[in-house]
XYZ file of C-alpha atoms in Angstrom:
291
model
C 102.757 -77.928 -66.275
C 101.235 -81.246 -65.211
C 98.102 -82.228 -64.140
C 96.424 -83.712 -66.845
C 98.437 -82.578 -69.755
C 101.365 -84.509 -68.097
C 98.950 -87.835 -68.350
C 98.462 -87.385 -71.623
C 102.194 -87.502 -72.353
C 102.808 -83.555 -73.262
C 103.413 -80.061 -70.591
C 102.695 -76.533 -71.619
C 104.281 -73.137 -70.998
C 102.653 -69.754 -70.403
C 105.078 -66.966 -71.088
C 104.406 -63.326 -71.162
C 105.143 -61.236 -74.162
C 106.612 -58.173 -72.079
C 108.564 -58.118 -68.703
C 108.174 -54.647 -67.189
C 110.617 -55.252 -64.621
C 113.576 -56.081 -67.241
C 112.837 -54.007 -70.033
C 112.455 -57.460 -72.105
C 110.440 -58.750 -74.767
C 109.583 -62.549 -75.807
C 110.771 -61.552 -79.417
C 111.996 -58.414 -79.807
C 113.033 -58.968 -83.225
C 109.176 -58.324 -84.145
C 107.604 -57.149 -80.850
C 110.163 -54.885 -79.534
C 110.303 -53.016 -75.978
C 108.504 -49.654 -76.794
C 106.539 -50.763 -78.988
C 104.993 -53.516 -76.394
C 105.040 -50.937 -73.781
C 102.588 -48.026 -76.129
C 100.151 -50.784 -76.545
C 99.737 -51.597 -72.819
C 99.903 -47.913 -71.997
C 96.633 -47.711 -74.426
C 94.988 -50.294 -73.158
C 96.471 -52.730 -70.274
C 92.953 -54.545 -69.548
C 93.382 -55.626 -73.430
C 97.088 -56.160 -73.096
C 96.862 -58.510 -70.387
C 94.934 -60.793 -72.108
C 96.278 -60.745 -75.437
C 100.261 -60.523 -74.890
C 100.692 -61.518 -71.164
C 98.117 -64.638 -70.697
C 96.521 -62.909 -67.713
C 92.826 -62.798 -68.404
C 90.638 -61.239 -66.616
C 86.794 -62.490 -64.495
C 85.597 -59.721 -65.103
C 82.575 -60.294 -63.476
C 84.073 -61.682 -60.591
C 86.267 -58.325 -60.310
C 85.427 -56.145 -57.467
C 86.175 -53.112 -59.989
C 84.625 -54.154 -63.178
C 85.512 -52.640 -66.575
C 82.168 -51.211 -66.525
C 82.400 -48.895 -63.382
C 85.495 -47.715 -63.786
C 84.735 -46.724 -67.339
C 81.953 -44.692 -65.844
C 84.478 -42.195 -63.799
C 86.860 -42.146 -67.126
C 83.634 -41.180 -69.145
C 82.736 -39.252 -66.512
C 86.698 -37.218 -67.232
C 86.941 -38.069 -70.745
C 87.231 -33.789 -71.146
C 89.556 -33.028 -68.520
C 92.836 -33.385 -68.340
C 94.920 -33.132 -66.003
C 96.086 -29.529 -64.551
C 99.683 -27.959 -62.957
C 98.224 -26.330 -60.324
C 94.833 -25.484 -58.986
C 93.104 -23.507 -55.931
C 90.361 -24.967 -54.891
C 86.584 -23.146 -54.866
C 84.798 -22.041 -51.339
C 82.932 -25.468 -52.082
C 85.810 -27.864 -52.126
C 88.869 -28.679 -50.714
C 91.785 -30.645 -52.124
C 93.691 -34.107 -50.654
C 96.012 -36.483 -51.601
C 97.080 -39.784 -51.388
C 100.523 -41.170 -51.864
C 101.783 -44.631 -52.114
C 105.964 -44.188 -51.541
C 108.346 -46.341 -52.792
C 110.445 -48.110 -50.340
C 113.070 -48.607 -52.406
C 114.118 -46.166 -55.651
C 115.944 -49.256 -58.096
C 114.184 -49.173 -61.293
C 112.325 -52.615 -60.601
C 110.931 -51.485 -57.561
C 107.362 -50.588 -57.596
C 106.118 -46.804 -58.394
C 105.712 -43.491 -56.070
C 102.353 -43.251 -56.722
C 100.697 -39.496 -55.599
C 97.147 -38.661 -56.672
C 95.381 -35.340 -56.388
C 91.957 -34.605 -56.155
C 89.322 -31.697 -55.785
C 86.567 -32.975 -53.660
C 83.187 -30.993 -54.154
C 81.622 -30.262 -50.273
C 77.902 -30.126 -51.426
C 77.501 -33.063 -54.251
C 80.334 -35.294 -53.299
C 81.760 -35.320 -56.112
C 85.807 -35.832 -56.971
C 87.522 -34.655 -59.325
C 91.207 -35.800 -59.922
C 93.389 -33.169 -60.875
C 96.171 -34.667 -60.989
C 98.147 -38.266 -61.373
C 101.604 -38.487 -60.280
C 103.756 -42.340 -60.998
C 107.194 -42.826 -61.191
C 109.956 -45.456 -59.983
C 113.196 -44.801 -59.061
C 112.353 -41.955 -56.561
C 115.011 -41.495 -53.831
C 113.743 -40.290 -50.596
C 114.373 -36.662 -50.991
C 112.972 -36.750 -54.339
C 109.501 -38.351 -52.529
C 110.087 -36.040 -50.035
C 110.048 -33.142 -52.750
C 107.220 -34.423 -54.458
C 104.484 -33.962 -51.942
C 105.819 -30.854 -50.726
C 105.630 -29.746 -54.671
C 102.085 -31.363 -54.772
C 100.799 -29.514 -51.388
C 102.156 -26.354 -52.787
C 101.295 -26.113 -56.489
C 97.760 -27.778 -55.167
C 96.287 -26.213 -52.088
C 96.395 -29.555 -50.200
C 94.387 -29.674 -47.119
C 94.436 -32.036 -46.247
C 97.232 -35.614 -47.665
C 97.263 -39.413 -46.428
C 100.740 -40.863 -46.883
C 101.715 -44.884 -46.419
C 103.771 -45.283 -43.156
C 103.953 -48.979 -43.011
C 107.383 -50.046 -41.606
C 110.320 -48.524 -43.411
C 107.663 -45.694 -45.333
C 107.417 -44.566 -42.223
C 111.369 -42.010 -42.487
C 108.709 -40.192 -45.168
C 106.278 -38.798 -42.912
C 109.142 -37.837 -40.247
C 110.724 -36.215 -43.052
C 107.669 -34.189 -44.019
C 106.925 -33.173 -40.560
C 109.645 -31.090 -40.362
C 108.657 -28.451 -43.983
C 105.983 -26.171 -42.874
C 103.770 -26.976 -46.106
C 103.492 -30.341 -45.133
C 103.651 -30.566 -40.965
C 100.412 -30.191 -40.184
C 98.743 -31.373 -43.919
C 100.073 -34.915 -44.147
C 99.130 -37.664 -41.689
C 100.523 -41.509 -42.006
C 98.405 -44.422 -42.566
C 99.236 -48.066 -41.478
C 98.175 -50.114 -44.180
C 96.645 -53.756 -41.897
C 93.381 -56.140 -41.931
C 91.329 -52.616 -42.128
C 92.024 -52.844 -45.943
C 89.492 -55.474 -46.224
C 86.768 -53.425 -44.448
C 83.728 -53.507 -46.756
C 82.848 -49.608 -44.896
C 85.862 -48.291 -44.287
C 88.656 -50.790 -46.569
C 89.785 -50.549 -50.009
C 86.139 -52.236 -51.624
C 84.563 -48.683 -49.571
C 86.104 -47.325 -52.740
C 83.122 -48.912 -54.491
C 80.525 -47.194 -53.079
C 81.549 -43.624 -54.453
C 82.178 -45.193 -58.251
C 78.689 -46.885 -57.841
C 77.307 -43.675 -56.975
C 79.238 -41.902 -60.041
C 81.220 -39.227 -58.127
C 84.925 -40.030 -59.250
C 86.019 -37.865 -62.492
C 89.556 -39.027 -63.776
C 90.788 -37.452 -66.668
C 91.786 -39.294 -70.065
C 91.306 -35.493 -72.425
C 94.919 -36.522 -73.807
C 97.156 -38.737 -73.811
C 98.973 -38.536 -70.830
C 96.221 -38.583 -68.791
C 94.555 -41.452 -70.693
C 97.914 -43.281 -69.588
C 97.530 -43.407 -66.410
C 93.419 -43.406 -66.046
C 93.857 -46.715 -68.082
C 96.881 -48.057 -65.587
C 94.192 -46.886 -63.390
C 91.342 -48.790 -64.099
C 93.770 -51.803 -64.618
C 95.264 -52.314 -61.362
C 91.292 -51.953 -59.939
C 90.193 -54.810 -62.640
C 93.080 -56.816 -61.086
C 92.267 -55.895 -57.405
C 90.243 -59.040 -55.554
C 90.342 -61.954 -52.964
C 92.757 -64.351 -53.150
C 93.216 -67.054 -49.918
C 90.941 -64.783 -47.784
C 93.055 -61.658 -48.793
C 92.358 -58.426 -50.778
C 95.391 -57.927 -53.323
C 96.266 -57.336 -56.433
C 96.867 -59.681 -58.728
C 98.240 -57.586 -60.970
C 101.748 -56.421 -61.795
C 100.597 -53.351 -59.024
C 98.797 -51.587 -56.646
C 100.018 -48.992 -55.793
C 97.354 -47.091 -57.938
C 94.630 -48.859 -55.574
C 96.686 -47.376 -52.369
C 97.076 -44.432 -53.823
C 92.965 -43.967 -54.673
C 91.947 -45.706 -51.192
C 94.212 -43.023 -48.879
C 91.974 -40.270 -51.073
C 88.876 -41.948 -49.633
C 89.900 -42.049 -45.903
C 91.911 -38.927 -46.803
C 87.929 -37.469 -47.366
C 86.235 -39.071 -44.903
C 89.191 -37.296 -41.762
C 88.324 -34.239 -43.576
C 84.673 -34.461 -42.999
C 84.974 -35.773 -39.871
C 86.808 -33.070 -38.488
C 84.216 -30.329 -40.191
C 81.270 -32.601 -38.082
C 79.631 -33.102 -41.716
C 79.542 -36.732 -41.187
C 75.925 -37.192 -38.964
C 75.233 -40.695 -39.369
C 77.227 -43.817 -40.075
C 76.411 -46.158 -43.028
C 75.858 -49.688 -43.144
C 77.666 -51.797 -45.956
C 76.921 -55.049 -46.669
C 79.075 -57.583 -48.781
C 75.605 -56.817 -50.994
C 76.064 -53.529 -51.921
C 79.532 -54.651 -52.878
C 78.353 -57.261 -55.687
C 79.628 -59.548 -53.316
C 77.518 -62.640 -53.470
C 76.098 -64.504 -49.572
C 76.030 -68.192 -49.719
C 74.053 -69.918 -47.014
C 76.204 -72.572 -44.550
C 73.463 -75.207 -44.471
C 69.830 -75.484 -46.386
C 68.275 -74.724 -43.342
C 70.519 -71.386 -42.443
C 70.548 -68.807 -45.186
């Protein structure tokens, strides 16, 4: 509303067909909630543009559709597994973004478990868990169960503010006390090499395999792709412009866990220099004489 439209004597409003926070739709008699939710889960990116009035500029995205689609294609024949035992050339790592509130309208608690191949660097997603409404005990139980079922060597859990309670609680149990580390997120999330943009380097190298071989894995794979596609720079800050960014943060924590494991194993011999150009961020000169 306002601007040139108001000057011409009319105004406009943008409406979303689906409100996931209240589980309602704009026109329930024609498009009930279950129908639109199924369309969203099948293809979140197209749904955002066609039903939510939320078109995404894929060319300007940090994680464009074409890039994340490679990870889905690599996992097209894979599905989530109920448990796993790593091979001798693998380690299993976990990234967990906890939910601060157990409210039904709060953020999701998201866990991503990945088998990392020490020789090739491949990251095969073994499972993704995305739950809303979990209380403290349920989130603790989830992380403990994942560590046992998948043989997790190291996990990174966000511990900003009130989330610190989760790491402190997990330290009480033998299956998680030496395996789970807390991470306080701050400005380093914008770092080109070690922050969220660094995840793009691994995607460019085709090192991520995200299962989408059945309906359950495909729904979460599409949600992962959608959240990454909506992640970018706004007002000098790196953040998600979509409804959620929990899957993005959990993916970053997976990368932090891998880097920690490699450091502990002494496998990092040199530091990698990452430039903005490596990530597809255009460089601008500050004057005609300075480039």
